[in-house]
Amino acid sequence: MQNPTDLIATMGARARLAAAALAALPTGTKRAGLCAASAAIRAQSAAILAANAEDMERATAAGLSGALLDRLRLDEVRLASVADSIAAVAALDDPVGATIDTRERPNGLTLTRVRVPIGVIGIIFESRPNVTADAAALCVMSGNAAILRGGSEARASNRALHAAFADGLAAAGVPRDAVQLVPTTDRAVVGAMLTAAGLIDLIVPRGGKSLVARVQADARVPVLAHLDGINHIFVHASADPAMAAAVVVDAKMRRTGVCGAMETLLIDRAYPHAATLVEALAAAGCDVRGDDAVQRLTSVAPATAADWDTEYLDAIASVALVDGLDGAIDHIAAHGSHHTDAIVAADAGVAEQFLARVDSAIVLWNASTQFADGGEFGMGAEIGIATGRLHARGPVALEGLTTYKWVGRGTGQVRG
Amino acid sequence: MQNPTDLIATMGARARLAAAALAALPTGTKRAGLCAASAAIRAQSAAILAANAEDMERATAAGLSGALLDRLRLDEVRLASVADSIAAVAALDDPVGATIDTRERPNGLTLTRVRVPIGVIGIIFESRPNVTADAAALCVMSGNAAILRGGSEARASNRALHAAFADGLAAAGVPRDAVQLVPTTDRAVVGAMLTAAGLIDLIVPRGGKSLVARVQADARVPVLAHLDGINHIFVHASADPAMAAAVVVDAKMRRTGVCGAMETLLIDRAYPHAATLVEALAAAGCDVRGDDAVQRLTSVAPATAADWDTEYLDAIASVALVDGLDGAIDHIAAHGSHHTDAIVAADAGVAEQFLARVDSAIVLWNASTQFADGGEFGMGAEIGIATGRLHARGPVALEGLTTYKWVGRGTGQVRG
C-alpha cells in the first residue's frame, strides 16, 4: 500500500485542482452534476445494495451491535432517500459569489466582500454510508472539493456509492476529483489527513465522541465539529404548564439519540407545577434522575454529580430545581456544552435575558430543543452542528462551507 | 513561580467571568472604559516612559539590533499615538448584538442570527509595546476578554501600559479582568496558552514568522494568523503604463516592511512597456531580480528559484514575464501566500477574471497592494490580516472578533 502521507498528498493535489475548477462552475453545472449523481445512485442501486450486503455480512460475522448494523444497512427505501437528499441539495441556493457587503472608500476604491468556497474539505466519518452522499453533495454545491474517509465497516458500500456519485458528476461536466474517496481503511490515513495543512483546508468529523475527540486532539488543520449536546430546558415560574410539558416531553422523548435532545431539565423553584412536569416526563417513558429537591417532590431516582455532565442520548433525563433565571444560567454555564438550550416562560423579559446571556450556538424560547437541525432551520441539509465558536455555529450547511474574499476595484489608487 | 498550566487556568477562569460580563455591557460602557484607558495612559505617561527606558537599557545591554530597539522604544509622541488609537477604537461601531439575518419558519418559529463576542482571546506578541494597547482595545470593544502575553524585552513597558489600561477600564465600570497581562515572561506560558482549549477560544499571534509558525504548529486552540505576504502585481498587456508604474512603485517602495508590500511583479509578455516598468522600479531604489526574459529586456540581477517564494520585506522585488492572465494565475497559485494580489489592466473582462480566479484574501484591480490594511478598509484598526481560510480573511477588526448565535423565539412549537 502507498504511504499514507504520500496518498493524501496525491489526493490533496488532485482535490486542489478540482477545487479551482469547482469554484468557477456556474450554479447550473453544479446542480446538473448533483442531479446526475442522484440518478446514478438510483441506476446503480443493485450494485450498491450488493456491496452493502457484503459489508453487512462482514459486520455481522464480526459481532457488531444491532444499533451499528442498523446504521450500516441500506435497502431500496434508504437508498432512494439518499438519492432524494442529493437532489434536494441541488435545489438549494448557491452561496458562492454572493456579495456580503460593499464599501466605497473616500479615495474611490470599491471594496466588496464576496463568498467563495473554502477549498478542500476532508470528511472523516464512521459507519453510516449515507453520509458519503450527503456530505459530498453539500461540498459540491458549495464549490468545495471533498476527500471522504469512511469507516472500514462500510468500505464496500462507500466504494459503490462513491463510484455512482462520481460517475454522475463526470457525466454532467463536474470534475470527477471533486469528490474522492480514500481507497484504503488504514487508520494511518486519518492521521495524514489531520496533519495535511495546505492540502486540506477544513476537517469535518462525523461520528461518535471518540472519533471527534481524536480529530480535535490531533488535527493541525481547522476542524468543524460537534462534540457534545448536553442541552437544557429551563422552565421558568411564568411558564404555561401545558406548553412546558409538551415542549419538555418532545425535547427529551421524540428521538432520544439525536444531538438536539434535552438531557437536563432545570425547573424554577418558584414554578408551581414542577411535580406534574416531572411526572409527565416519566409517564412518557423517561428514566428521571432528580436532585434532592426533585426527589422530595415526586418519586424519582437520585441524580449523581456525573449526571449533570452526561449526554445520555437515551430515554434518561437529569432534573434539578434552580433559583430562577440566574440559577439556570449558572447551571448551564457550568455543565452545558454550548449546543442548544431553551427556556419555557410566559415572561418575555426573563426569556430575552436567557436568550442574551446563555452562551450556546442555539438558544430557544418556547420551543423544543429538537429543532436543532439544518432542515428545521430551513437550510435543507446540514453537514453538522458546530459547537465550536469560530467560523460557524449551530447547523452548518452551504453557507458554512464558504468563506469570503475581499475584492477591490480601483482606478490607479496608490497609498502614497 | 506558579506552574504555567495552573497560571493559565486561573487567568482563564477570571477571563471567562469577565467575558460573560463584557458580553452584556452596553456599547456606552465599553466606550467609556476605552476612553478612560486612553486617558489613564496619558496620565501615567511618566511611569510608562520610565518603564520603557528600563526595557531599552536592558535591550541595549543585550545587544538587540537597531530595528528591534526602534520597535521597543516609546516616547511622548508614540505614547500619545497609542492613547489616540484606543480612543479611535472606542468610536467604532459596536458589532455585538447586530442581527445577521432573520427567518420565520412555516411553524411560526422565528430564527435570528445575532453577533456575539468570541469569548476569551489570547494574544501573543513580540517586542512592540503598542500592540498591548491596540489589541486590548479591539478585544474590549468587541466584548471579548483578552489574555496578553508580550515579549520579555518589553516586560516593564507592557506592565506599565497594562496597569494604566486596566485602571481606566475599572474606573469606568468595565471589569479589570477584561484585559489581563501574563505576569511572567517564562516561555512555557506560551505553550500553556496554546493548549488551553476551553479556557482560551482564539489565539492571535502578532510578530515575526518564527513566532507565528510555532503558534500554528503547537496550538490546540483556533488561531487567527497572518503568516506570509508574498504579494504579486500582474501588469496585463492592456495596462496604462503610467498607472502601472505608479501602482507598482507604490506597492513595492512606499513601505517595504509591511505585509501588504508587493514582492513579485509579473508582467504580461505582451505588455509593450516592460523594460520601462522595471527601470522605474529600479530608479525608485529597488533591487530588481529578474527571470531570463527580464534580464534580456534590461539590466537586472538574476532571480533564483527561491526568489519566487521569498517575502523580502525590503527594497527587493522579483520580476518575471508571464504568458497572459493564465500564466499570472498559475504563478500566483504556485508561489503566492493568499494574502493580497493585484492586477493592473484596462481590460475589465481580464481584470474580473483575475479577481474571480485568484484565491487570495484580498484581490485588487488597478490599486496598490499597500491598501491591505484595516484602516484603509475603513475598519479603523485591525488585530491582524488573516491568511487562513476560516472565520475571517484579510484585515480583521471588530467584526472578525465576533461570532454568532442562533436565537429562536416560538410559541410552544414541538418537533412532534
PDB file of N, CA, C and O in Angstrom, chain A residues 350-394:
ATOM      1  N   VAL A 350     -37.837  37.954  31.009  1.00  0.00           N
ATOM      2  CA  VAL A 350     -36.967  36.879  31.503  1.00  0.00           C
ATOM      3  C   VAL A 350     -36.433  36.073  30.323  1.00  0.00           C
ATOM      4  O   VAL A 350     -35.244  35.727  30.256  1.00  0.00           O
ATOM      5  N   ALA A 351     -37.317  35.760  29.382  1.00  0.00           N
ATOM      6  CA  ALA A 351     -36.895  34.964  28.231  1.00  0.00           C
ATOM      7  C   ALA A 351     -35.797  35.677  27.444  1.00  0.00           C
ATOM      8  O   ALA A 351     -34.796  35.066  27.062  1.00  0.00           O
ATOM      9  N   GLU A 352     -35.962  36.971  27.227  1.00  0.00           N
ATOM     10  CA  GLU A 352     -34.946  37.705  26.455  1.00  0.00           C
ATOM     11  C   GLU A 352     -33.605  37.725  27.193  1.00  0.00           C
ATOM     12  O   GLU A 352     -32.544  37.664  26.571  1.00  0.00           O
ATOM     13  N   GLN A 353     -33.657  37.804  28.518  1.00  0.00           N
ATOM     14  CA  GLN A 353     -32.401  37.732  29.275  1.00  0.00           C
ATOM     15  C   GLN A 353     -31.723  36.384  29.082  1.00  0.00           C
ATOM     16  O   GLN A 353     -30.503  36.292  28.939  1.00  0.00           O
ATOM     17  N   PHE A 354     -32.526  35.322  29.113  1.00  0.00           N
ATOM     18  CA  PHE A 354     -31.986  33.976  28.905  1.00  0.00           C
ATOM     19  C   PHE A 354     -31.340  33.894  27.521  1.00  0.00           C
ATOM     20  O   PHE A 354     -30.208  33.433  27.366  1.00  0.00           O
ATOM     21  N   LEU A 355     -32.060  34.361  26.503  1.00  0.00           N
ATOM     22  CA  LEU A 355     -31.550  34.291  25.131  1.00  0.00           C
ATOM     23  C   LEU A 355     -30.247  35.075  24.983  1.00  0.00           C
ATOM     24  O   LEU A 355     -29.334  34.677  24.256  1.00  0.00           O
ATOM     25  N   ALA A 356     -30.149  36.198  25.695  1.00  0.00           N
ATOM     26  CA  ALA A 356     -28.953  37.031  25.570  1.00  0.00           C
ATOM     27  C   ALA A 356     -27.782  36.444  26.360  1.00  0.00           C
ATOM     28  O   ALA A 356     -26.638  36.490  25.916  1.00  0.00           O
ATOM     29  N   ARG A 357     -28.078  35.875  27.530  1.00  0.00           N
ATOM     30  CA  ARG A 357     -26.967  35.520  28.427  1.00  0.00           C
ATOM     31  C   ARG A 357     -26.475  34.095  28.279  1.00  0.00           C
ATOM     32  O   ARG A 357     -25.351  33.792  28.689  1.00  0.00           O
ATOM     33  N   VAL A 358     -27.285  33.178  27.751  1.00  0.00           N
ATOM     34  CA  VAL A 358     -26.812  31.800  27.615  1.00  0.00           C
ATOM     35  C   VAL A 358     -25.936  31.705  26.368  1.00  0.00           C
ATOM     36  O   VAL A 358     -26.347  32.084  25.265  1.00  0.00           O
ATOM     37  N   ASP A 359     -24.751  31.204  26.578  1.00  0.00           N
ATOM     38  CA  ASP A 359     -23.698  31.238  25.547  1.00  0.00           C
ATOM     39  C   ASP A 359     -23.678  29.916  24.772  1.00  0.00           C
ATOM     40  O   ASP A 359     -22.758  29.116  24.889  1.00  0.00           O
ATOM     41  N   SER A 360     -24.723  29.694  23.983  1.00  0.00           N
ATOM     42  CA  SER A 360     -24.796  28.456  23.212  1.00  0.00           C
ATOM     43  C   SER A 360     -25.023  28.782  21.741  1.00  0.00           C
ATOM     44  O   SER A 360     -25.474  29.869  21.396  1.00  0.00           O
ATOM     45  N   ALA A 361     -24.701  27.811  20.891  1.00  0.00           N
ATOM     46  CA  ALA A 361     -24.861  28.027  19.452  1.00  0.00           C
ATOM     47  C   ALA A 361     -26.316  28.324  19.116  1.00  0.00           C
ATOM     48  O   ALA A 361     -26.609  29.132  18.235  1.00  0.00           O
ATOM     49  N   ILE A 362     -27.238  27.643  19.815  1.00  0.00           N
ATOM     50  CA  ILE A 362     -28.669  27.843  19.590  1.00  0.00           C
ATOM     51  C   ILE A 362     -29.341  28.067  20.943  1.00  0.00           C
ATOM     52  O   ILE A 362     -29.177  27.260  21.852  1.00  0.00           O
ATOM     53  N   VAL A 363     -30.076  29.152  21.061  1.00  0.00           N
ATOM     54  CA  VAL A 363     -30.875  29.392  22.263  1.00  0.00           C
ATOM     55  C   VAL A 363     -32.323  29.582  21.816  1.00  0.00           C
ATOM     56  O   VAL A 363     -32.598  30.268  20.835  1.00  0.00           O
ATOM     57  N   LEU A 364     -33.246  28.941  22.523  1.00  0.00           N
ATOM     58  CA  LEU A 364     -34.640  28.912  22.088  1.00  0.00           C
ATOM     59  C   LEU A 364     -35.564  29.338  23.207  1.00  0.00           C
ATOM     60  O   LEU A 364     -35.317  29.059  24.383  1.00  0.00           O
ATOM     61  N   TRP A 365     -36.645  29.977  22.798  1.00  0.00           N
ATOM     62  CA  TRP A 365     -37.670  30.388  23.757  1.00  0.00           C
ATOM     63  C   TRP A 365     -38.969  29.718  23.332  1.00  0.00           C
ATOM     64  O   TRP A 365     -39.407  29.889  22.189  1.00  0.00           O
ATOM     65  N   ASN A 366     -39.552  28.969  24.239  1.00  0.00           N
ATOM     66  CA  ASN A 366     -40.842  28.310  23.993  1.00  0.00           C
ATOM     67  C   ASN A 366     -40.829  27.419  22.746  1.00  0.00           C
ATOM     68  O   ASN A 366     -41.749  27.461  21.924  1.00  0.00           O
ATOM     69  N   ALA A 367     -39.775  26.633  22.623  1.00  0.00           N
ATOM     70  CA  ALA A 367     -39.706  25.673  21.515  1.00  0.00           C
ATOM     71  C   ALA A 367     -38.798  24.521  21.941  1.00  0.00           C
ATOM     72  O   ALA A 367     -37.911  24.685  22.779  1.00  0.00           O
ATOM     73  N   SER A 368     -39.042  23.394  21.330  1.00  0.00           N
ATOM     74  CA  SER A 368     -38.300  22.181  21.675  1.00  0.00           C
ATOM     75  C   SER A 368     -36.868  22.243  21.171  1.00  0.00           C
ATOM     76  O   SER A 368     -36.616  22.720  20.055  1.00  0.00           O
ATOM     77  N   THR A 369     -35.930  21.718  21.953  1.00  0.00           N
ATOM     78  CA  THR A 369     -34.520  21.669  21.522  1.00  0.00           C
ATOM     79  C   THR A 369     -34.338  20.755  20.308  1.00  0.00           C
ATOM     80  O   THR A 369     -33.306  20.824  19.639  1.00  0.00           O
ATOM     81  N   GLN A 370     -35.338  19.921  20.006  1.00  0.00           N
ATOM     82  CA  GLN A 370     -35.211  19.016  18.866  1.00  0.00           C
ATOM     83  C   GLN A 370     -35.297  19.763  17.525  1.00  0.00           C
ATOM     84  O   GLN A 370     -35.125  19.155  16.474  1.00  0.00           O
ATOM     85  N   PHE A 371     -35.546  21.060  17.568  1.00  0.00           N
ATOM     86  CA  PHE A 371     -35.478  21.839  16.325  1.00  0.00           C
ATOM     87  C   PHE A 371     -34.039  22.116  15.882  1.00  0.00           C
ATOM     88  O   PHE A 371     -33.826  22.699  14.819  1.00  0.00           O
ATOM     89  N   ALA A 372     -33.056  21.715  16.696  1.00  0.00           N
ATOM     90  CA  ALA A 372     -31.644  21.959  16.357  1.00  0.00           C
ATOM     91  C   ALA A 372     -31.225  21.058  15.217  1.00  0.00           C
ATOM     92  O   ALA A 372     -30.669  19.986  15.423  1.00  0.00           O
ATOM     93  N   ASP A 373     -31.438  21.501  14.003  1.00  0.00           N
ATOM     94  CA  ASP A 373     -31.320  20.629  12.839  1.00  0.00           C
ATOM     95  C   ASP A 373     -31.384  21.522  11.598  1.00  0.00           C
ATOM     96  O   ASP A 373     -32.232  22.412  11.487  1.00  0.00           O
ATOM     97  N   GLY A 374     -30.463  21.306  10.675  1.00  0.00           N
ATOM     98  CA  GLY A 374     -30.392  22.145   9.479  1.00  0.00           C
ATOM     99  C   GLY A 374     -31.693  22.205   8.703  1.00  0.00           C
ATOM    100  O   GLY A 374     -32.100  23.261   8.229  1.00  0.00           O
ATOM    101  N   GLY A 375     -32.364  21.068   8.588  1.00  0.00           N
ATOM    102  CA  GLY A 375     -33.634  21.034   7.869  1.00  0.00           C
ATOM    103  C   GLY A 375     -34.655  21.943   8.531  1.00  0.00           C
ATOM    104  O   GLY A 375     -35.343  22.737   7.866  1.00  0.00           O
ATOM    105  N   GLU A 376     -34.741  21.868   9.857  1.00  0.00           N
ATOM    106  CA  GLU A 376     -35.712  22.687  10.593  1.00  0.00           C
ATOM    107  C   GLU A 376     -35.367  24.169  10.540  1.00  0.00           C
ATOM    108  O   GLU A 376     -36.215  25.021  10.761  1.00  0.00           O
ATOM    109  N   PHE A 377     -34.082  24.475  10.287  1.00  0.00           N
ATOM    110  CA  PHE A 377     -33.665  25.871  10.167  1.00  0.00           C
ATOM    111  C   PHE A 377     -33.876  26.383   8.741  1.00  0.00           C
ATOM    112  O   PHE A 377     -33.494  27.500   8.408  1.00  0.00           O
ATOM    113  N   GLY A 378     -34.409  25.515   7.877  1.00  0.00           N
ATOM    114  CA  GLY A 378     -34.639  25.938   6.506  1.00  0.00           C
ATOM    115  C   GLY A 378     -33.390  25.895   5.650  1.00  0.00           C
ATOM    116  O   GLY A 378     -33.318  26.508   4.588  1.00  0.00           O
ATOM    117  N   MET A 379     -32.375  25.158   6.109  1.00  0.00           N
ATOM    118  CA  MET A 379     -31.134  25.056   5.324  1.00  0.00           C
ATOM    119  C   MET A 379     -31.181  23.894   4.360  1.00  0.00           C
ATOM    120  O   MET A 379     -30.290  23.756   3.529  1.00  0.00           O
ATOM    121  N   GLY A 380     -32.155  23.038   4.493  1.00  0.00           N
ATOM    122  CA  GLY A 380     -32.325  21.939   3.567  1.00  0.00           C
ATOM    123  C   GLY A 380     -31.493  20.731   3.899  1.00  0.00           C
ATOM    124  O   GLY A 380     -31.851  19.618   3.573  1.00  0.00           O
ATOM    125  N   ALA A 381     -30.384  20.910   4.515  1.00  0.00           N
ATOM    126  CA  ALA A 381     -29.473  19.813   4.848  1.00  0.00           C
ATOM    127  C   ALA A 381     -28.413  20.425   5.744  1.00  0.00           C
ATOM    128  O   ALA A 381     -28.347  21.637   5.886  1.00  0.00           O
ATOM    129  N   GLU A 382     -27.598  19.618   6.337  1.00  0.00           N
ATOM    130  CA  GLU A 382     -26.519  20.155   7.157  1.00  0.00           C
ATOM    131  C   GLU A 382     -25.358  19.193   7.119  1.00  0.00           C
ATOM    132  O   GLU A 382     -25.534  17.999   6.931  1.00  0.00           O
ATOM    133  N   ILE A 383     -24.178  19.750   7.249  1.00  0.00           N
ATOM    134  CA  ILE A 383     -23.002  18.882   7.307  1.00  0.00           C
ATOM    135  C   ILE A 383     -22.693  18.559   8.756  1.00  0.00           C
ATOM    136  O   ILE A 383     -21.902  17.678   9.054  1.00  0.00           O
ATOM    137  N   GLY A 384     -23.342  19.260   9.676  1.00  0.00           N
ATOM    138  CA  GLY A 384     -23.139  19.015  11.090  1.00  0.00           C
ATOM    139  C   GLY A 384     -23.617  20.210  11.885  1.00  0.00           C
ATOM    140  O   GLY A 384     -24.019  21.217  11.316  1.00  0.00           O
ATOM    141  N   ILE A 385     -23.608  20.059  13.208  1.00  0.00           N
ATOM    142  CA  ILE A 385     -23.962  21.156  14.100  1.00  0.00           C
ATOM    143  C   ILE A 385     -22.682  21.547  14.821  1.00  0.00           C
ATOM    144  O   ILE A 385     -22.132  20.756  15.577  1.00  0.00           O
ATOM    145  N   ALA A 386     -22.200  22.749  14.573  1.00  0.00           N
ATOM    146  CA  ALA A 386     -20.909  23.140  15.126  1.00  0.00           C
ATOM    147  C   ALA A 386     -21.066  23.628  16.554  1.00  0.00           C
ATOM    148  O   ALA A 386     -21.891  24.497  16.831  1.00  0.00           O
ATOM    149  N   THR A 387     -20.263  23.075  17.456  1.00  0.00           N
ATOM    150  CA  THR A 387     -20.278  23.553  18.838  1.00  0.00           C
ATOM    151  C   THR A 387     -19.038  24.372  19.155  1.00  0.00           C
ATOM    152  O   THR A 387     -18.881  24.835  20.269  1.00  0.00           O
ATOM    153  N   GLY A 388     -18.139  24.531  18.186  1.00  0.00           N
ATOM    154  CA  GLY A 388     -17.024  25.447  18.380  1.00  0.00           C
ATOM    155  C   GLY A 388     -17.525  26.876  18.288  1.00  0.00           C
ATOM    156  O   GLY A 388     -18.715  27.118  18.058  1.00  0.00           O
ATOM    157  N   ARG A 389     -16.642  27.839  18.436  1.00  0.00           N
ATOM    158  CA  ARG A 389     -17.088  29.230  18.447  1.00  0.00           C
ATOM    159  C   ARG A 389     -16.684  29.975  17.181  1.00  0.00           C
ATOM    160  O   ARG A 389     -17.212  31.041  16.908  1.00  0.00           O
ATOM    161  N   LEU A 390     -15.756  29.419  16.410  1.00  0.00           N
ATOM    162  CA  LEU A 390     -15.239  30.152  15.267  1.00  0.00           C
ATOM    163  C   LEU A 390     -15.912  29.736  13.975  1.00  0.00           C
ATOM    164  O   LEU A 390     -16.343  28.595  13.853  1.00  0.00           O
ATOM    165  N   HIS A 391     -15.948  30.638  13.018  1.00  0.00           N
ATOM    166  CA  HIS A 391     -16.404  30.418  11.650  1.00  0.00           C
ATOM    167  C   HIS A 391     -17.906  30.183  11.536  1.00  0.00           C
ATOM    168  O   HIS A 391     -18.594  30.908  10.861  1.00  0.00           O
ATOM    169  N   ALA A 392     -18.422  29.121  12.151  1.00  0.00           N
ATOM    170  CA  ALA A 392     -19.850  28.818  12.021  1.00  0.00           C
ATOM    171  C   ALA A 392     -20.304  28.147  13.311  1.00  0.00           C
ATOM    172  O   ALA A 392     -19.556  27.401  13.929  1.00  0.00           O
ATOM    173  N   ARG A 393     -21.538  28.448  13.732  1.00  0.00           N
ATOM    174  CA  ARG A 393     -22.102  27.819  14.936  1.00  0.00           C
ATOM    175  C   ARG A 393     -23.481  27.281  14.607  1.00  0.00           C
ATOM    176  O   ARG A 393     -24.205  27.846  13.795  1.00  0.00           O
ATOM    177  N   GLY A 394     -23.844  26.204  15.300  1.00  0.00           N
ATOM    178  CA  GLY A 394     -25.157  25.603  15.081  1.00  0.00           C
ATOM    179  C   GLY A 394     -25.152  24.803  13.797  1.00  0.00           C
ATOM    180  O   GLY A 394     -24.104  24.346  13.337  1.00  0.00           O
TER     181      GLY A 394
END
